[in-house]
Amino acid sequence: MFKAFAKGLSITFKHMLPGHSVTVQYPHVKLKPSDRFRGLHRLVPAHDREKCVACYLCPTVCPAKCITVESAENAKGEKYPRIYEIDMLRCIFCGYCVEACPVEALEMTGAYELANYRRSDFVFTKERLLK
Amino acid sequence: MPMLSLSNAPLLFLGIMLAKILAVFVVVILIVAYATWLERKVIGHMQARLGPMETGWHGLLQPIADGLKLFFKEDIIPSQASKVPFILAPMMILVPAFITVAVIPFGPDIVIGGYQVPMQIADLNVGILYILAMAGLGVYGIVLAGWSSNSKYSLLGGIRASAQMISYELAAGLAIVSVFMLAETLSLRGIVAAQMTPLWGVIDFLPNWYIFSQPLAFALFVVTGIAEINRTPFDLPEAESELVSGFCTEYSSMKYALFFMAEYANMVVLSAIATTLFLGGWHGPFPGAINILLKVFCFMFFFIWLRATFPRVRYDQLMHMGWKVFLPLALANIVVTAVVVLLQQ
């Protein structure tokens, strides 16, 4: 019985010694997520505009129905998204939109600090997604 | 040199007395405050966390922040509670915890104005009995708190506390009987003085601390002491996972803070008593009060360490241990000590 007590005490004592803490002091120290992490979306830019060709595959495949796209044609006759919005309050970060995209115009970044003050701030417009 | 007393220098006596009371009170309050910080830090590290880090350097201002928070919280008294006992209970638990410190000697005598001044608030000739009496009073606060809250969890906590404290008080009291059989005095000053001689009168390099002659009594006193002040692994009265918060479930604001302070004050007092009775009190390699502070710190660390390590005992195990293990052991220890003391005379 006393041996078991001593063993338990030694285990807790060993854990107290420096170097056993696994805590990350979050706001001061931030973990870098892996490259495969599915965080905030980003529209990939091409030379003068976004790569997106407004094919509607991403809103079609989106299980949370959080992507809004409206297509238009520019002066060169290319299709482009006049409106491209992702509602982050609905998004479940499944990454299907990225998989579905035929021109690799959409990717997911490591940004995970998405808290905000107003509901409207969670709707990411094309300009914000291009950053 | 005459001992300073009320009769030979009343004003000086009064002044020094007040100074001593203030000093001891402040030190105990500080230890109590920083024991909460130490507990959170040590348990945090033992659980591979860091504990408080944000308030001040490594969370050093945490006790102050906690105190301020509790002080400004709304004080809620349940409408079905008995008001007077409800308000009285936190005081009744804190006061005995603090006044026990009065008989703890914390340093060698010093000379002020031609008088010898003992570094102890009051040298009672029944010091140990006074400590046991105050420990016995502590249970009233818990029982009153549990009963007057008019809540089932509080009541269960109060009942458990009374059963536990009464059972373990007996064993704790009997465990230290052997100490004053050896010291032949009940005064704590006398007990410390008796521990300053060489071990058993023959071994020069070790002091005659009673932990060497009474290891069983020491172990019994520490374990039963922990049970009596309701510390983990004997924290059944406030068993968070079973009784919400036990006897202090319905308390909030400063009243809750008083219970919290009482718990830590009890730990400090228990450490100080165990130190004085078994570890030579302020006697040691460093000057005066530093020794006793160091020993008290070690005890506090040990209590926190225990809390991080052992799960709570079951109620029937607790009663079984108290009455069928610790009590017979304490009695046997008294008999053996008595026989040895008698044979030596």
Coordinates of C-alpha atoms in Angstrom, one line a residue:
Chain A
M1 CA 0.0 0.0 0.0
F2 CA 2.7 2.5 1.0
K3 CA 4.7 1.5 -2.1
A4 CA 1.7 2.5 -4.2
F5 CA 1.4 5.8 -2.4
A6 CA 5.1 6.5 -3.0
K7 CA 4.8 5.6 -6.6
G8 CA 1.8 8.0 -7.1
L9 CA 3.6 10.8 -5.4
S10 CA 6.8 10.3 -7.5
I11 CA 4.7 10.4 -10.7
T12 CA 3.1 13.7 -9.8
F13 CA 6.5 15.1 -8.6
K14 CA 8.2 14.1 -11.9
H15 CA 5.5 15.8 -13.9
M16 CA 6.0 19.0 -11.9
L17 CA 9.6 19.3 -12.9
P18 CA 10.3 21.8 -15.7
G19 CA 9.7 20.7 -19.3
H20 CA 6.5 18.7 -18.7
S21 CA 4.0 21.4 -19.4
V22 CA 2.2 21.1 -22.7
T23 CA 0.4 24.5 -22.4
V24 CA 0.7 27.0 -25.3
Q25 CA 0.3 30.5 -24.0
Y26 CA -2.2 31.1 -26.7
P27 CA -2.6 34.8 -27.4
H28 CA 1.1 35.3 -26.9
V29 CA 2.3 32.2 -28.7
K30 CA 0.3 30.7 -31.6
L31 CA 0.5 27.3 -33.0
K32 CA 1.1 27.1 -36.8
P33 CA -1.4 24.7 -38.3
S34 CA -0.2 22.2 -40.8
D35 CA -0.4 22.9 -44.5
R36 CA -3.5 20.7 -44.8
F37 CA -5.4 22.7 -42.2
R38 CA -8.8 23.8 -43.4
G39 CA -9.1 27.4 -42.3
L40 CA -10.4 30.5 -43.9
H41 CA -10.9 30.3 -47.7
R42 CA -8.8 32.4 -50.1
L43 CA -9.6 33.2 -53.8
V44 CA -6.4 32.7 -55.7
P45 CA -5.5 35.8 -57.9
A46 CA -4.3 35.5 -61.4
H47 CA -2.4 38.3 -63.2
D48 CA -5.1 41.0 -63.3
R49 CA -8.1 39.3 -61.7
E50 CA -9.2 36.3 -59.7
K51 CA -8.7 32.8 -61.2
C52 CA -12.3 32.0 -60.6
V53 CA -14.4 31.5 -63.8
A54 CA -17.8 31.5 -62.0
C55 CA -18.7 27.9 -62.9
Y56 CA -21.0 27.4 -59.9
L57 CA -19.4 24.1 -58.9
C58 CA -18.5 25.2 -55.4
P59 CA -22.0 26.5 -54.4
T60 CA -23.4 23.3 -55.9
V61 CA -21.2 21.0 -53.9
C62 CA -21.3 23.0 -50.7
P63 CA -23.2 20.9 -48.1
A64 CA -23.8 24.0 -45.9
K65 CA -25.1 26.2 -48.8
C66 CA -22.8 29.0 -47.7
I67 CA -21.4 30.1 -51.0
T68 CA -23.1 32.8 -53.2
V69 CA -21.8 33.3 -56.7
E70 CA -23.2 35.5 -59.5
S71 CA -21.4 35.3 -62.8
A72 CA -20.8 38.1 -65.3
E73 CA -18.8 38.7 -68.4
N74 CA -16.0 41.2 -68.6
A75 CA -14.8 43.2 -71.6
K76 CA -12.7 40.4 -73.0
G77 CA -15.7 38.1 -72.9
E78 CA -14.4 36.0 -70.0
K79 CA -16.7 34.8 -67.3
Y80 CA -15.9 36.1 -63.8
P81 CA -17.8 36.2 -60.5
R82 CA -19.5 39.5 -60.1
I83 CA -20.4 38.5 -56.5
Y84 CA -18.5 35.8 -54.6
E85 CA -19.5 35.5 -50.9
I86 CA -18.9 32.9 -48.3
D87 CA -20.9 33.0 -45.1
M88 CA -18.4 31.8 -42.5
L89 CA -21.2 31.3 -39.9
R90 CA -22.7 28.6 -42.1
C91 CA -19.4 27.1 -43.5
I92 CA -18.4 23.8 -42.0
F93 CA -14.9 23.9 -43.4
C94 CA -15.3 20.6 -45.2
G95 CA -13.1 21.7 -48.1
Y96 CA -15.5 20.3 -50.8
C97 CA -15.5 23.7 -52.6
V98 CA -11.7 23.5 -53.0
E99 CA -11.9 19.9 -54.2
A100 CA -14.7 20.8 -56.7
C101 CA -12.9 23.8 -58.2
P102 CA -11.8 22.9 -61.8
V103 CA -9.3 25.8 -62.1
E104 CA -7.8 25.7 -58.6
A105 CA -9.1 29.2 -57.9
L106 CA -10.1 28.5 -54.3
E107 CA -7.8 27.3 -51.5
M108 CA -8.0 27.1 -47.7
T109 CA -5.5 28.9 -45.5
G110 CA -4.3 28.4 -42.0
A111 CA -6.2 31.3 -40.6
Y112 CA -8.4 30.1 -37.7
E113 CA -9.0 33.3 -35.7
L114 CA -12.3 34.2 -37.3
A115 CA -14.2 35.7 -34.3
N116 CA -16.0 39.0 -35.0
Y117 CA -18.4 41.4 -33.5
R118 CA -21.2 41.6 -36.1
R119 CA -23.0 38.8 -38.0
S120 CA -22.5 40.8 -41.2
D121 CA -18.7 40.7 -40.6
F122 CA -18.8 36.9 -41.1
V123 CA -19.9 37.2 -44.7
F124 CA -16.7 37.3 -46.6
T125 CA -16.9 39.2 -49.9
K126 CA -14.8 38.7 -52.9
E127 CA -12.4 41.5 -51.9
R128 CA -11.8 40.0 -48.5
L129 CA -11.4 36.5 -49.9
L130 CA -8.8 37.8 -52.4
K131 CA -6.5 39.1 -49.7
Chain B
M1 CA 16.6 38.8 33.2
P2 CA 12.9 39.2 34.0
M3 CA 10.3 38.0 31.5
L4 CA 8.2 40.9 30.1
S5 CA 4.7 40.7 31.6
L6 CA 1.7 42.9 32.1
S7 CA 2.7 43.5 35.8
N8 CA 6.3 44.8 35.3
A9 CA 6.0 47.0 32.2
P10 CA 2.3 47.3 31.2
L11 CA 2.7 49.8 28.3
L12 CA 5.7 48.1 26.8
F13 CA 4.0 44.8 27.1
L14 CA 0.9 46.1 25.4
G15 CA 2.9 47.7 22.6
I16 CA 5.0 44.6 21.9
M17 CA 1.9 42.3 22.2
L18 CA 0.1 44.4 19.6
A19 CA 3.1 44.4 17.3
K20 CA 3.5 40.6 17.6
I21 CA -0.2 40.0 17.0
L22 CA -0.1 42.3 13.9
A23 CA 3.1 40.6 12.6
V24 CA 1.8 37.1 13.0
F25 CA -1.6 38.0 11.6
V26 CA -0.1 39.6 8.5
V27 CA 2.2 36.8 7.9
V28 CA -0.5 34.2 8.2
I29 CA -2.8 36.1 5.9
L30 CA 0.0 36.5 3.4
I31 CA 0.8 32.7 3.6
V32 CA -2.9 32.0 3.2
A33 CA -3.2 34.3 0.1
Y34 CA -0.1 32.9 -1.6
A35 CA -0.9 29.3 -0.6
T36 CA -3.8 29.6 -3.1
W37 CA -1.4 30.8 -5.7
L38 CA 1.1 28.0 -4.9
E39 CA -1.6 25.4 -4.9
R40 CA -2.8 26.5 -8.4
K41 CA 0.8 26.6 -9.7
V42 CA 2.0 23.3 -8.2
I43 CA -1.2 21.4 -9.2
G44 CA -1.0 23.0 -12.6
H45 CA 2.5 21.8 -13.2
M46 CA 1.8 18.4 -11.8
Q47 CA -1.0 18.1 -14.4
A48 CA 1.3 19.3 -17.2
R49 CA -0.3 22.8 -17.2
L50 CA 1.2 26.1 -16.1
G51 CA -1.4 27.4 -13.7
P52 CA -2.1 31.2 -13.5
M53 CA 0.3 33.1 -15.8
E54 CA -1.5 36.3 -16.9
T55 CA -2.0 38.3 -13.7
G56 CA 1.4 39.7 -12.9
W57 CA 4.7 37.8 -13.4
H58 CA 3.7 34.1 -13.5
G59 CA 0.4 35.0 -12.0
L60 CA 1.8 36.4 -8.8
L61 CA -1.0 38.9 -8.5
Q62 CA -3.7 36.2 -8.8
P63 CA -4.5 36.1 -5.1
I64 CA -5.1 39.9 -5.1
A65 CA -7.3 39.6 -8.2
D66 CA -9.3 36.7 -6.7
G67 CA -9.7 38.6 -3.4
L68 CA -11.0 41.8 -5.2
K69 CA -13.3 39.7 -7.4
L70 CA -14.9 37.9 -4.4
F71 CA -15.1 41.2 -2.5
F72 CA -17.1 42.9 -5.2
K73 CA -19.4 40.0 -5.9
E74 CA -23.1 40.1 -4.9
D75 CA -23.7 38.6 -1.5
I76 CA -26.6 36.2 -1.9
I77 CA -28.4 34.8 1.2
P78 CA -31.0 32.1 0.1
S79 CA -34.5 33.2 1.1
Q80 CA -35.1 29.9 2.9
A81 CA -31.9 30.0 4.9
S82 CA -31.7 30.8 8.6
K83 CA -30.1 34.2 8.4
V84 CA -28.2 34.5 11.7
P85 CA -26.5 31.1 11.6
F86 CA -25.9 31.6 7.9
I87 CA -24.0 34.8 8.5
L88 CA -22.3 33.5 11.7
A89 CA -21.0 30.3 10.2
P90 CA -18.1 31.7 8.1
M91 CA -16.9 33.7 11.0
M92 CA -17.1 30.7 13.3
I93 CA -15.0 28.7 11.0
L94 CA -12.3 31.3 10.3
V95 CA -11.8 32.6 13.9
P96 CA -10.7 29.3 15.5
A97 CA -8.4 28.7 12.5
F98 CA -6.7 32.1 13.1
I99 CA -6.5 32.2 16.9
T100 CA -4.8 28.9 17.1
V101 CA -1.7 30.6 15.8
A102 CA -1.5 32.5 19.1
V103 CA 0.3 29.7 20.9
I104 CA 2.8 28.8 18.2
P105 CA 6.3 29.9 19.2
F106 CA 8.2 31.4 16.1
G107 CA 11.6 32.3 17.4
P108 CA 14.0 32.5 20.3
D109 CA 13.5 35.1 23.0
I110 CA 14.7 38.5 22.3
V111 CA 15.7 41.3 24.8
I112 CA 13.8 44.6 24.6
G113 CA 14.3 47.4 27.2
G114 CA 15.9 45.0 29.7
Y115 CA 13.1 42.5 29.5
Q116 CA 13.1 39.1 28.0
V117 CA 10.4 38.9 25.3
P118 CA 9.2 35.5 24.0
M119 CA 8.5 35.3 20.3
Q120 CA 5.1 33.8 20.8
I121 CA 1.8 35.7 21.3
A122 CA 0.7 33.7 24.3
D123 CA 2.6 31.0 26.2
L124 CA -0.3 29.1 27.6
N125 CA 0.6 26.3 30.0
V126 CA -2.1 24.2 28.4
G127 CA -1.0 25.1 24.8
I128 CA -1.8 21.8 23.2
L129 CA -5.2 21.5 24.9
Y130 CA -6.0 25.0 23.6
I131 CA -5.1 23.9 20.1
L132 CA -7.3 20.8 20.4
A133 CA -10.1 22.9 21.8
M134 CA -9.9 25.3 18.9
A135 CA -9.8 22.5 16.4
G136 CA -12.9 21.2 18.0
L137 CA -14.6 24.6 17.6
G138 CA -13.9 24.6 13.9
V139 CA -16.5 21.9 13.3
Y140 CA -19.4 24.2 14.5
G141 CA -18.8 26.6 11.7
I142 CA -19.1 23.8 9.1
V143 CA -22.1 22.2 10.7
L144 CA -23.9 25.6 11.1
A145 CA -23.1 26.5 7.5
G146 CA -24.4 23.2 6.2
W147 CA -27.6 23.3 8.3
S148 CA -28.5 26.9 8.0
S149 CA -28.2 26.9 4.1
N150 CA -31.4 24.8 4.0
S151 CA -30.0 22.9 1.0
K152 CA -29.6 19.1 0.7
Y153 CA -26.0 19.3 -0.5
S154 CA -25.0 21.7 2.2
L155 CA -26.7 19.5 4.9
L156 CA -25.0 16.4 3.6
G157 CA -21.6 18.2 3.6
G158 CA -22.2 19.4 7.2
I159 CA -23.2 16.0 8.4
R160 CA -20.1 14.4 6.8
A161 CA -17.9 17.2 8.2
S162 CA -19.1 16.7 11.7
A163 CA -18.8 12.9 11.6
Q164 CA -15.3 13.1 10.0
M165 CA -13.9 15.9 12.2
I166 CA -15.1 14.3 15.5
S167 CA -13.7 10.9 14.5
Y168 CA -10.3 12.2 13.5
E169 CA -10.0 14.8 16.2
L170 CA -9.9 11.8 18.6
A171 CA -7.1 10.1 16.8
A172 CA -5.2 13.3 16.2
G173 CA -5.4 14.2 19.9
L174 CA -4.3 10.8 21.0
A175 CA -1.4 10.8 18.6
I176 CA 0.2 13.9 20.3
V177 CA -0.4 12.6 23.8
S178 CA 2.9 10.7 23.5
V179 CA 4.7 14.0 22.7
F180 CA 3.8 15.6 25.9
M181 CA 4.6 12.4 27.7
L182 CA 8.1 12.8 26.5
A183 CA 8.3 16.6 26.9
E184 CA 6.5 16.5 30.3
T185 CA 4.9 19.8 29.5
L186 CA 1.8 21.0 27.6
S187 CA 3.3 24.4 26.8
L188 CA 4.5 24.7 23.2
R189 CA 7.4 26.8 24.3
G190 CA 8.5 24.0 26.6
I191 CA 8.1 21.4 23.9
V192 CA 10.3 23.4 21.5
A193 CA 12.9 23.8 24.3
A194 CA 12.8 20.1 25.0
Q195 CA 13.5 19.4 21.3
M196 CA 16.7 21.5 21.3
T197 CA 18.8 19.0 23.2
P198 CA 20.9 16.3 21.5
L199 CA 18.9 13.4 20.2
W200 CA 18.1 11.0 23.1
G201 CA 20.7 12.9 25.1
V202 CA 23.5 11.0 23.3
I203 CA 23.6 11.8 19.6
D204 CA 25.3 15.2 19.2
F205 CA 24.7 15.9 15.5
L206 CA 21.0 15.5 15.5
P207 CA 18.5 17.5 17.5
N208 CA 16.0 15.8 19.8
W209 CA 13.1 16.4 17.4
Y210 CA 10.2 14.2 18.3
I211 CA 9.9 12.9 14.8
F212 CA 12.9 10.7 15.6
S213 CA 11.4 9.2 18.8
Q214 CA 7.8 9.3 17.7
P215 CA 7.7 8.6 13.9
L216 CA 4.3 6.8 14.2
A217 CA 2.8 9.6 16.2
F218 CA 4.0 12.1 13.6
A219 CA 2.6 10.1 10.7
L220 CA -0.7 9.6 12.5
F221 CA -0.9 13.3 13.4
V222 CA -0.3 14.5 9.9
V223 CA -2.8 12.1 8.3
T224 CA -5.5 12.6 10.9
G225 CA -4.8 16.3 10.8
I226 CA -5.3 16.4 7.0
A227 CA -8.6 14.5 7.6
E228 CA -9.6 16.9 10.3
I229 CA -9.1 20.0 8.2
N230 CA -11.0 18.4 5.3
R231 CA -8.1 18.4 2.8
T232 CA -7.9 16.1 -0.1
P233 CA -7.9 13.0 0.0
F234 CA -10.3 13.5 2.9
D235 CA -12.3 16.4 1.4
L236 CA -15.7 14.6 1.7
P237 CA -17.5 17.5 3.2
E238 CA -17.0 19.6 0.1
A239 CA -16.7 16.7 -2.4
E240 CA -17.2 18.7 -5.5
S241 CA -18.1 15.7 -7.7
E242 CA -20.8 14.5 -5.3
L243 CA -22.1 17.5 -3.2
V244 CA -21.6 20.4 -5.6
S245 CA -19.5 22.3 -3.0
G246 CA -20.7 20.7 0.3
F247 CA -21.3 22.9 3.2
C248 CA -20.4 26.1 1.3
T249 CA -22.7 25.5 -1.7
E250 CA -25.0 28.3 -1.0
Y251 CA -22.3 30.8 -0.1
S252 CA -21.1 33.6 -2.3
S253 CA -19.0 36.7 -2.2
M254 CA -16.9 37.5 0.9
K255 CA -18.6 34.7 2.9
Y256 CA -17.4 32.2 0.5
A257 CA -13.9 33.8 0.6
L258 CA -14.0 33.4 4.4
F259 CA -14.5 29.6 4.0
F260 CA -11.7 29.5 1.5
M261 CA -9.4 31.4 3.7
A262 CA -10.3 29.2 6.7
E263 CA -9.4 26.1 4.7
Y264 CA -5.9 27.5 4.0
A265 CA -5.5 29.0 7.4
N266 CA -6.2 25.5 8.8
M267 CA -3.5 24.1 6.6
V268 CA -1.1 26.7 7.8
V269 CA -2.0 26.1 11.4
L270 CA -1.8 22.3 11.1
S271 CA 1.6 22.7 9.5
A272 CA 2.8 25.0 12.3
I273 CA 1.5 22.6 15.0
A274 CA 3.1 19.6 13.4
T275 CA 6.3 21.5 13.0
T276 CA 6.3 22.7 16.6
L277 CA 5.4 19.3 18.1
F278 CA 7.5 17.0 15.9
L279 CA 10.1 19.0 13.9
G280 CA 11.5 21.3 16.6
G281 CA 9.5 24.4 15.8
W282 CA 11.7 27.4 15.1
H283 CA 14.8 25.3 16.0
G284 CA 17.1 24.7 13.1
P285 CA 20.1 25.9 11.1
F286 CA 18.7 29.3 10.1
P287 CA 17.9 32.3 12.3
G288 CA 14.6 32.0 14.3
A289 CA 11.4 32.5 12.3
I290 CA 12.9 31.4 9.0
N291 CA 13.1 27.8 10.2
I292 CA 9.5 27.5 11.1
L293 CA 8.5 29.3 7.9
L294 CA 10.5 26.9 5.8
K295 CA 9.1 23.9 7.6
V296 CA 5.6 25.2 7.2
F297 CA 6.2 25.8 3.5
C298 CA 7.4 22.2 3.2
F299 CA 4.2 20.9 4.8
M300 CA 2.1 23.2 2.6
F301 CA 3.8 21.8 -0.4
F302 CA 3.3 18.3 0.8
F303 CA -0.5 18.9 1.3
I304 CA -0.8 20.3 -2.2
W305 CA 1.3 17.4 -3.6
L306 CA -1.1 15.0 -1.9
R307 CA -4.1 16.8 -3.4
A308 CA -2.6 16.5 -6.9
T309 CA -1.9 12.8 -6.4
F310 CA -4.6 10.9 -4.4
P311 CA -8.3 10.5 -5.2
R312 CA -10.9 11.1 -2.5
V313 CA -11.6 8.2 -0.1
R314 CA -15.0 6.7 0.3
Y315 CA -17.1 7.6 3.3
D316 CA -17.0 4.0 4.7
Q317 CA -13.3 3.8 4.1
L318 CA -12.9 7.1 6.0
M319 CA -14.8 5.9 9.0
H320 CA -13.1 2.5 8.9
M321 CA -9.6 4.1 8.8
G322 CA -10.5 6.6 11.5
W323 CA -11.9 4.2 14.1
K324 CA -10.3 0.9 13.3
V325 CA -6.9 1.9 12.1
F326 CA -5.8 5.3 13.4
L327 CA -7.4 5.2 16.8
P328 CA -6.0 1.8 17.9
L329 CA -2.6 2.7 16.5
A330 CA -2.6 6.0 18.4
L331 CA -3.7 4.1 21.6
A332 CA -1.0 1.5 21.1
N333 CA 1.6 4.3 20.6
I334 CA 0.6 5.8 23.9
V335 CA 0.9 2.5 25.7
V336 CA 4.3 1.7 24.2
T337 CA 5.6 5.3 24.9
A338 CA 4.2 5.2 28.5
V339 CA 6.0 1.8 29.2
V340 CA 9.3 3.1 27.7
V341 CA 9.1 6.4 29.7
L342 CA 8.3 4.5 32.9
L343 CA 11.2 2.0 32.4
Q344 CA 13.6 4.9 31.8
Q345 CA 12.8 6.5 35.1

